[in-house]
């Protein structure tokens, strides 16, 4: 069983990543850090708690994280996920509550609770992890594995959002892993854009399931995400950035990686040096089989959605 701690800024694709983890029999989601980024942190917290309620999950600790970068303020929150972060979807109300401790403490607590076993997954800004490293510099040796969704390494003119909104935090995280035996696996946009959900793929997933609250949420969230991508010129599809990172957290063999020394520019641009002249601090994802990913997504999420049952009529 893989113990996973997820740091998310939920977000449509973050929600799909959490669903993937909850649907995976080889994963135990031991905690969630809620970080501002795609939307304000209080809405991230509400989305995470509501999603756990919808999925009938165990009492998984959800902690409030940073709502500002290490320096300054977030830029305007992204409009790509809708005003509440989940597109047209609305998770149910819940009596679940946040932990009494913050996300920084949650990182440290879980790393010590599962020394050498915990898999860290970050699909939002790296702010909370940077703060946790300040509190516990031994984190790189305590974690079994770290997977980051962030950056872009194909000379894209735009910096990726998670890194761009807090480049100082990203700098601290990559510096902390320089020379470590287990380097973080980084899924950048040039990798995750190869994994695109389409209406046809979604229809196959839905057709294999009985109607359920989770299937309705997935359909409503992804319909907004399709429209959001189309409005930005990507086509009527949805890049599955964060679900791919979640799948890699459980099975790194799903992608091909290459060791590199990653440098963060003040603009948030990520520069990878593959020459070997500098000590590496990451393994960059360079190739993926999209069909293998979507097969795995359907194999896990489909049966999980069916088990949640048919929504009651009112």
mmCIF file of C-alpha atoms in Angstrom:
data_model
loop_
_atom_site.group_PDB
_atom_site.id
_atom_site.type_symbol
_atom_site.label_atom_id
_atom_site.label_comp_id
_atom_site.label_asym_id
_atom_site.label_seq_id
_atom_site.Cartn_x
_atom_site.Cartn_y
_atom_site.Cartn_z
ATOM 1 C CA UNK A 1 0.000 0.000 0.000
ATOM 2 C CA UNK A 2 1.292 3.439 -0.954
ATOM 3 C CA UNK A 3 0.808 6.165 1.660
ATOM 4 C CA UNK A 4 0.232 9.432 -0.242
ATOM 5 C CA UNK A 5 0.099 13.020 0.993
ATOM 6 C CA UNK A 6 -1.404 15.381 -1.609
ATOM 7 C CA UNK A 7 -0.826 19.142 -1.751
ATOM 8 C CA UNK A 8 -3.450 20.585 -4.102
ATOM 9 C CA UNK A 9 -5.125 23.837 -5.169
ATOM 10 C CA UNK A 10 -8.387 22.187 -6.250
ATOM 11 C CA UNK A 11 -9.012 22.970 -9.344
ATOM 12 C CA UNK A 12 -10.745 20.669 -11.821
ATOM 13 C CA UNK A 13 -7.728 18.545 -12.654
ATOM 14 C CA UNK A 14 -6.659 18.483 -8.980
ATOM 15 C CA UNK A 15 -10.114 17.068 -8.200
ATOM 16 C CA UNK A 16 -9.637 14.377 -10.855
ATOM 17 C CA UNK A 17 -6.244 13.562 -9.306
ATOM 18 C CA UNK A 18 -7.808 13.137 -5.858
ATOM 19 C CA UNK A 19 -10.541 10.942 -7.327
ATOM 20 C CA UNK A 20 -7.867 8.800 -8.976
ATOM 21 C CA UNK A 21 -6.076 8.335 -5.650
ATOM 22 C CA UNK A 22 -9.296 7.569 -3.768
ATOM 23 C CA UNK A 23 -10.230 5.036 -6.451
ATOM 24 C CA UNK A 24 -6.858 3.256 -6.299
ATOM 25 C CA UNK A 25 -6.700 0.143 -4.147
ATOM 26 C CA UNK A 26 -2.913 0.490 -3.951
ATOM 27 C CA UNK A 27 -3.098 3.996 -2.435
ATOM 28 C CA UNK A 28 -3.892 5.276 1.038
ATOM 29 C CA UNK A 29 -4.494 9.009 0.970
ATOM 30 C CA UNK A 30 -3.249 9.963 4.434
ATOM 31 C CA UNK A 31 -3.659 13.740 4.211
ATOM 32 C CA UNK A 32 -4.478 16.691 1.983
ATOM 33 C CA UNK A 33 -2.888 20.133 2.082
ATOM 34 C CA UNK A 34 -5.121 22.855 0.639
ATOM 35 C CA UNK A 35 -3.059 25.557 -1.034
ATOM 36 C CA UNK A 36 -4.255 28.750 -2.677
ATOM 37 C CA UNK A 37 -3.433 29.013 -6.368
ATOM 38 C CA UNK A 38 -6.111 28.220 -8.914
ATOM 39 C CA UNK A 39 -8.589 29.746 -6.463
ATOM 40 C CA UNK A 40 -8.464 31.211 -2.963
ATOM 41 C CA UNK A 41 -7.459 28.820 -0.218
ATOM 42 C CA UNK A 42 -10.797 28.776 1.622
ATOM 43 C CA UNK A 43 -12.553 27.609 -1.546
ATOM 44 C CA UNK A 44 -9.838 24.985 -2.051
ATOM 45 C CA UNK A 45 -10.544 23.713 1.464
ATOM 46 C CA UNK A 46 -14.295 23.587 0.787
ATOM 47 C CA UNK A 47 -13.738 21.729 -2.495
ATOM 48 C CA UNK A 48 -11.512 19.143 -0.837
ATOM 49 C CA UNK A 49 -13.908 18.516 2.038
ATOM 50 C CA UNK A 50 -16.889 18.305 -0.318
ATOM 51 C CA UNK A 51 -15.079 15.935 -2.643
ATOM 52 C CA UNK A 52 -14.240 13.589 0.241
ATOM 53 C CA UNK A 53 -17.905 13.654 1.260
ATOM 54 C CA UNK A 54 -19.048 12.874 -2.279
ATOM 55 C CA UNK A 55 -16.613 9.958 -2.501
ATOM 56 C CA UNK A 56 -17.678 8.574 0.899
ATOM 57 C CA UNK A 57 -14.013 8.684 1.887
ATOM 58 C CA UNK A 58 -12.628 7.921 5.299
ATOM 59 C CA UNK A 59 -11.912 10.767 7.699
ATOM 60 C CA UNK A 60 -8.845 11.971 5.788
ATOM 61 C CA UNK A 61 -7.193 15.022 7.390
ATOM 62 C CA UNK A 62 -7.521 18.190 5.305
ATOM 63 C CA UNK A 63 -5.332 21.133 6.325
ATOM 64 C CA UNK A 64 -5.455 24.787 5.334
ATOM 65 C CA UNK A 65 -2.310 25.992 3.620
ATOM 66 C CA UNK A 66 -0.858 29.225 2.336
ATOM 67 C CA UNK A 67 -3.004 31.737 0.480
ATOM 68 C CA UNK A 68 -0.072 33.889 -0.611
ATOM 69 C CA UNK A 69 3.346 33.059 -2.061
ATOM 70 C CA UNK A 70 6.511 33.384 -0.007
ATOM 71 C CA UNK A 71 6.869 36.932 -1.277
ATOM 72 C CA UNK A 72 4.182 39.327 -2.410
ATOM 73 C CA UNK A 73 0.735 38.232 -3.513
ATOM 74 C CA UNK A 74 -0.754 35.804 -6.007
ATOM 75 C CA UNK A 75 -1.596 37.278 -9.360
ATOM 76 C CA UNK A 76 -5.290 37.111 -10.236
ATOM 77 C CA UNK A 77 -6.539 33.578 -9.746
ATOM 78 C CA UNK A 78 -6.863 31.552 -12.930
ATOM 79 C CA UNK A 79 -10.272 31.663 -14.625
ATOM 80 C CA UNK A 80 -9.759 28.251 -16.215
ATOM 81 C CA UNK A 81 -11.582 26.348 -13.464
ATOM 82 C CA UNK A 82 -14.593 28.564 -12.841
ATOM 83 C CA UNK A 83 -15.325 30.848 -9.876
ATOM 84 C CA UNK A 84 -15.413 27.993 -7.351
ATOM 85 C CA UNK A 85 -12.743 25.858 -8.956
ATOM 86 C CA UNK A 86 -14.810 22.884 -10.111
ATOM 87 C CA UNK A 87 -16.413 24.272 -13.247
ATOM 88 C CA UNK A 88 -20.119 23.453 -13.384
ATOM 89 C CA UNK A 89 -19.820 20.835 -10.637
ATOM 90 C CA UNK A 90 -21.053 21.357 -7.088
ATOM 91 C CA UNK A 91 -19.829 18.987 -4.387
ATOM 92 C CA UNK A 92 -22.295 18.261 -1.588
ATOM 93 C CA UNK A 93 -22.367 20.051 1.750
ATOM 94 C CA UNK A 94 -20.518 18.317 4.548
ATOM 95 C CA UNK A 95 -19.919 18.439 8.274
ATOM 96 C CA UNK A 96 -16.255 17.536 7.759
ATOM 97 C CA UNK A 97 -13.841 20.055 9.246
ATOM 98 C CA UNK A 98 -10.262 21.121 8.705
ATOM 99 C CA UNK A 99 -7.479 20.023 11.015
ATOM 100 C CA UNK A 100 -6.460 22.285 13.867
ATOM 101 C CA UNK A 101 -2.940 22.460 12.396
ATOM 102 C CA UNK A 102 -1.898 24.008 9.093
ATOM 103 C CA UNK A 103 -0.579 22.398 5.920
ATOM 104 C CA UNK A 104 3.046 23.062 6.818
ATOM 105 C CA UNK A 105 2.644 21.037 10.011
ATOM 106 C CA UNK A 106 0.683 18.400 8.085
ATOM 107 C CA UNK A 107 3.617 17.803 5.723
ATOM 108 C CA UNK A 108 5.992 17.373 8.653
ATOM 109 C CA UNK A 109 3.584 15.255 10.725
ATOM 110 C CA UNK A 110 2.868 12.793 7.922
ATOM 111 C CA UNK A 111 6.531 12.524 6.898
ATOM 112 C CA UNK A 112 7.403 11.528 10.455
ATOM 113 C CA UNK A 113 4.386 9.229 10.727
ATOM 114 C CA UNK A 114 5.517 7.322 7.597
ATOM 115 C CA UNK A 115 9.320 7.712 7.551
ATOM 116 C CA UNK A 116 10.792 6.414 4.328
ATOM 117 C CA UNK A 117 7.325 5.385 3.111
ATOM 118 C CA UNK A 118 5.390 8.577 2.356
ATOM 119 C CA UNK A 119 4.826 9.657 -1.241
ATOM 120 C CA UNK A 120 4.404 13.412 -1.598
ATOM 121 C CA UNK A 121 2.331 14.749 -4.501
ATOM 122 C CA UNK A 122 2.170 18.474 -5.274
ATOM 123 C CA UNK A 123 -0.213 19.680 -7.977
ATOM 124 C CA UNK A 124 -0.367 23.329 -6.918
ATOM 125 C CA UNK A 125 2.176 25.992 -5.978
ATOM 126 C CA UNK A 126 5.105 24.738 -3.913
ATOM 127 C CA UNK A 127 4.562 27.241 -1.096
ATOM 128 C CA UNK A 128 3.508 24.813 1.630
ATOM 129 C CA UNK A 129 6.277 22.367 0.823
ATOM 130 C CA UNK A 130 8.863 25.156 0.955
ATOM 131 C CA UNK A 131 7.559 26.217 4.361
ATOM 132 C CA UNK A 132 7.626 22.599 5.525
ATOM 133 C CA UNK A 133 11.257 22.308 4.419
ATOM 134 C CA UNK A 134 12.103 25.343 6.524
ATOM 135 C CA UNK A 135 10.473 23.626 9.504
ATOM 136 C CA UNK A 136 11.969 20.188 8.764
ATOM 137 C CA UNK A 137 15.028 20.255 6.469
ATOM 138 C CA UNK A 138 15.205 16.430 6.614
ATOM 139 C CA UNK A 139 12.041 16.063 4.504
ATOM 140 C CA UNK A 140 13.948 14.954 1.365
ATOM 141 C CA UNK A 141 15.307 11.967 3.270
ATOM 142 C CA UNK A 142 12.035 11.225 5.076
ATOM 143 C CA UNK A 143 9.947 10.950 1.902
ATOM 144 C CA UNK A 144 9.954 7.812 -0.198
ATOM 145 C CA UNK A 145 9.137 9.788 -3.319
ATOM 146 C CA UNK A 146 8.062 13.282 -4.392
ATOM 147 C CA UNK A 147 6.109 14.011 -7.571
ATOM 148 C CA UNK A 148 5.562 17.596 -8.716
ATOM 149 C CA UNK A 149 3.213 18.802 -11.413
ATOM 150 C CA UNK A 150 4.896 21.994 -12.541
ATOM 151 C CA UNK A 151 7.183 23.719 -14.978
ATOM 152 C CA UNK A 152 7.643 23.465 -18.707
ATOM 153 C CA UNK A 153 10.862 22.293 -20.332
ATOM 154 C CA UNK A 154 10.389 22.620 -24.090
ATOM 155 C CA UNK A 155 11.270 26.309 -24.455
ATOM 156 C CA UNK A 156 7.632 27.314 -24.159
ATOM 157 C CA UNK A 157 7.370 31.104 -24.050
ATOM 158 C CA UNK A 158 5.013 30.979 -21.059
ATOM 159 C CA UNK A 159 6.026 29.923 -17.560
ATOM 160 C CA UNK A 160 3.800 27.270 -16.005
ATOM 161 C CA UNK A 161 1.279 28.520 -13.428
ATOM 162 C CA UNK A 162 2.297 26.510 -10.331
ATOM 163 C CA UNK A 163 5.918 27.632 -10.595
ATOM 164 C CA UNK A 164 5.224 31.127 -11.906
ATOM 165 C CA UNK A 165 3.030 32.203 -8.980
ATOM 166 C CA UNK A 166 5.723 31.335 -6.405
ATOM 167 C CA UNK A 167 9.173 30.955 -8.003
ATOM 168 C CA UNK A 168 10.879 31.501 -4.646
ATOM 169 C CA UNK A 169 9.149 28.454 -3.185
ATOM 170 C CA UNK A 170 10.085 26.366 -6.217
ATOM 171 C CA UNK A 171 13.692 27.498 -5.910
ATOM 172 C CA UNK A 172 13.821 26.393 -2.269
ATOM 173 C CA UNK A 173 12.259 23.008 -3.040
ATOM 174 C CA UNK A 174 14.613 22.131 -5.896
ATOM 175 C CA UNK A 175 17.600 23.331 -3.880
ATOM 176 C CA UNK A 176 16.629 21.037 -1.003
ATOM 177 C CA UNK A 177 16.635 17.981 -3.279
ATOM 178 C CA UNK A 178 19.942 18.761 -4.998
ATOM 179 C CA UNK A 179 22.163 15.699 -4.761
ATOM 180 C CA UNK A 180 19.580 13.586 -2.923
ATOM 181 C CA UNK A 181 19.379 9.868 -3.695
ATOM 182 C CA UNK A 182 15.687 10.057 -4.545
ATOM 183 C CA UNK A 183 15.144 13.008 -6.870
ATOM 184 C CA UNK A 184 11.664 14.497 -7.310
ATOM 185 C CA UNK A 185 9.825 13.446 -10.448
ATOM 186 C CA UNK A 186 8.583 16.510 -12.319
ATOM 187 C CA UNK A 187 5.646 16.360 -14.717
ATOM 188 C CA UNK A 188 5.852 19.540 -16.771
ATOM 189 C CA UNK A 189 3.385 20.890 -19.289
ATOM 190 C CA UNK A 190 5.339 19.443 -22.210
ATOM 191 C CA UNK A 191 4.579 15.993 -20.725
ATOM 192 C CA UNK A 192 1.065 16.504 -19.345
ATOM 193 C CA UNK A 193 -0.222 18.121 -22.550
ATOM 194 C CA UNK A 194 0.241 14.748 -24.205
ATOM 195 C CA UNK A 195 -2.541 13.369 -22.008
ATOM 196 C CA UNK A 196 -5.751 15.018 -23.191
ATOM 197 C CA UNK A 197 -9.221 13.959 -22.121
ATOM 198 C CA UNK A 198 -11.707 14.238 -25.001
ATOM 199 C CA UNK A 199 -15.502 13.957 -25.078
ATOM 200 C CA UNK A 200 -15.136 10.508 -26.666
ATOM 201 C CA UNK A 201 -12.879 9.238 -23.877
ATOM 202 C CA UNK A 202 -15.212 10.707 -21.264
ATOM 203 C CA UNK A 203 -18.230 9.135 -22.970
ATOM 204 C CA UNK A 204 -16.587 5.694 -22.822
ATOM 205 C CA UNK A 205 -15.938 6.150 -19.112
ATOM 206 C CA UNK A 206 -19.494 7.301 -18.433
ATOM 207 C CA UNK A 207 -21.059 4.523 -20.534
ATOM 208 C CA UNK A 208 -19.267 1.913 -18.425
ATOM 209 C CA UNK A 209 -20.787 3.298 -15.211
ATOM 210 C CA UNK A 210 -24.198 3.498 -13.682
ATOM 211 C CA UNK A 211 -25.310 7.057 -12.918
ATOM 212 C CA UNK A 212 -23.736 8.238 -9.684
ATOM 213 C CA UNK A 213 -22.967 11.512 -7.917
ATOM 214 C CA UNK A 214 -19.295 11.124 -8.784
ATOM 215 C CA UNK A 215 -19.945 10.576 -12.487
ATOM 216 C CA UNK A 216 -22.160 13.670 -12.503
ATOM 217 C CA UNK A 217 -19.399 15.717 -10.866
ATOM 218 C CA UNK A 218 -16.801 14.455 -13.350
ATOM 219 C CA UNK A 219 -19.068 15.261 -16.310
ATOM 220 C CA UNK A 220 -19.962 18.739 -15.032
ATOM 221 C CA UNK A 221 -16.393 19.638 -14.138
ATOM 222 C CA UNK A 222 -14.887 18.373 -17.381
ATOM 223 C CA UNK A 223 -17.563 20.002 -19.540
ATOM 224 C CA UNK A 224 -16.420 23.364 -18.158
ATOM 225 C CA UNK A 225 -12.771 22.365 -18.628
ATOM 226 C CA UNK A 226 -13.424 21.420 -22.272
ATOM 227 C CA UNK A 227 -14.976 24.847 -22.844
ATOM 228 C CA UNK A 228 -12.115 26.561 -21.008
ATOM 229 C CA UNK A 229 -9.492 24.844 -23.165
ATOM 230 C CA UNK A 230 -11.435 25.619 -26.337
ATOM 231 C CA UNK A 231 -11.647 29.308 -25.412
ATOM 232 C CA UNK A 232 -7.845 29.394 -25.157
ATOM 233 C CA UNK A 233 -7.326 27.808 -28.551
ATOM 234 C CA UNK A 234 -6.414 24.284 -27.404
ATOM 235 C CA UNK A 235 -9.468 22.584 -28.853
ATOM 236 C CA UNK A 236 -12.433 20.952 -27.154
ATOM 237 C CA UNK A 237 -10.388 18.773 -24.816
ATOM 238 C CA UNK A 238 -8.941 18.853 -21.307
ATOM 239 C CA UNK A 239 -5.310 18.294 -20.400
ATOM 240 C CA UNK A 240 -5.076 15.911 -17.470
ATOM 241 C CA UNK A 241 -2.062 17.546 -15.836
ATOM 242 C CA UNK A 242 -2.703 16.573 -12.231
ATOM 243 C CA UNK A 243 -4.250 13.111 -12.720
ATOM 244 C CA UNK A 244 -1.149 12.098 -14.667
ATOM 245 C CA UNK A 245 1.036 13.267 -11.764
ATOM 246 C CA UNK A 246 -1.146 11.265 -9.352
ATOM 247 C CA UNK A 247 -0.756 8.153 -11.505
ATOM 248 C CA UNK A 248 3.016 8.676 -11.620
ATOM 249 C CA UNK A 249 3.104 9.049 -7.824
ATOM 250 C CA UNK A 250 1.774 5.496 -7.557
ATOM 251 C CA UNK A 251 3.741 4.098 -10.513
ATOM 252 C CA UNK A 252 6.772 6.091 -11.725
ATOM 253 C CA UNK A 253 7.286 3.530 -14.516
ATOM 254 C CA UNK A 254 4.274 5.053 -16.262
ATOM 255 C CA UNK A 255 6.562 7.723 -17.710
ATOM 256 C CA UNK A 256 10.126 8.009 -18.944
ATOM 257 C CA UNK A 257 12.304 10.467 -17.021
ATOM 258 C CA UNK A 258 15.684 12.104 -17.393
ATOM 259 C CA UNK A 259 17.876 13.519 -14.623
ATOM 260 C CA UNK A 260 18.491 17.258 -14.769
ATOM 261 C CA UNK A 261 19.562 20.275 -12.780
ATOM 262 C CA UNK A 262 16.527 22.562 -12.716
ATOM 263 C CA UNK A 263 16.960 26.305 -12.303
ATOM 264 C CA UNK A 264 14.019 28.630 -11.623
ATOM 265 C CA UNK A 265 14.118 32.074 -13.216
ATOM 266 C CA UNK A 266 12.541 35.008 -11.330
ATOM 267 C CA UNK A 267 9.722 34.940 -13.912
ATOM 268 C CA UNK A 268 8.933 31.336 -12.998
ATOM 269 C CA UNK A 269 10.483 29.890 -16.135
ATOM 270 C CA UNK A 270 12.019 26.467 -15.529
ATOM 271 C CA UNK A 271 15.393 25.732 -17.128
ATOM 272 C CA UNK A 272 16.639 22.126 -17.192
ATOM 273 C CA UNK A 273 20.348 21.352 -17.601
ATOM 274 C CA UNK A 274 20.757 17.766 -18.812
ATOM 275 C CA UNK A 275 24.500 18.059 -19.452
ATOM 276 C CA UNK A 276 25.622 16.421 -16.221
ATOM 277 C CA UNK A 277 27.854 19.362 -15.454
ATOM 278 C CA UNK A 278 25.707 20.339 -12.470
ATOM 279 C CA UNK A 279 24.399 18.134 -9.693
ATOM 280 C CA UNK A 280 20.855 17.021 -10.563
ATOM 281 C CA UNK A 281 17.887 17.993 -8.442
ATOM 282 C CA UNK A 282 15.034 16.416 -10.419
ATOM 283 C CA UNK A 283 13.978 13.756 -12.855
ATOM 284 C CA UNK A 284 12.021 15.383 -15.668
ATOM 285 C CA UNK A 285 9.215 13.445 -17.344
ATOM 286 C CA UNK A 286 9.970 13.291 -21.063
ATOM 287 C CA UNK A 287 7.618 10.622 -22.454
ATOM 288 C CA UNK A 288 4.282 8.992 -21.659
ATOM 289 C CA UNK A 289 1.849 6.581 -23.305
ATOM 290 C CA UNK A 290 -1.505 8.417 -23.139
ATOM 291 C CA UNK A 291 -3.510 5.282 -23.910
ATOM 292 C CA UNK A 292 -1.916 3.439 -20.996
ATOM 293 C CA UNK A 293 -2.792 6.321 -18.683
ATOM 294 C CA UNK A 294 -6.431 6.515 -19.770
ATOM 295 C CA UNK A 295 -6.815 2.739 -19.525
ATOM 296 C CA UNK A 296 -5.586 2.958 -15.952
ATOM 297 C CA UNK A 297 -7.826 5.932 -15.172
ATOM 298 C CA UNK A 298 -10.922 4.103 -16.453
ATOM 299 C CA UNK A 299 -9.979 0.834 -14.715
ATOM 300 C CA UNK A 300 -9.831 2.611 -11.368
ATOM 301 C CA UNK A 301 -12.359 5.431 -11.505
ATOM 302 C CA UNK A 302 -15.110 3.489 -13.323
ATOM 303 C CA UNK A 303 -15.579 0.730 -10.711
ATOM 304 C CA UNK A 304 -15.106 3.256 -7.898
ATOM 305 C CA UNK A 305 -17.922 5.425 -9.272
ATOM 306 C CA UNK A 306 -20.164 2.369 -9.629
ATOM 307 C CA UNK A 307 -19.574 1.409 -5.998
ATOM 308 C CA UNK A 308 -20.750 4.826 -4.845
ATOM 309 C CA UNK A 309 -24.213 3.986 -6.153
ATOM 310 C CA UNK A 310 -27.050 5.763 -7.858
ATOM 311 C CA UNK A 311 -27.993 9.224 -6.534
ATOM 312 C CA UNK A 312 -31.247 9.361 -4.647
ATOM 313 C CA UNK A 313 -34.118 11.188 -6.322
ATOM 314 C CA UNK A 314 -35.709 14.046 -4.421
#
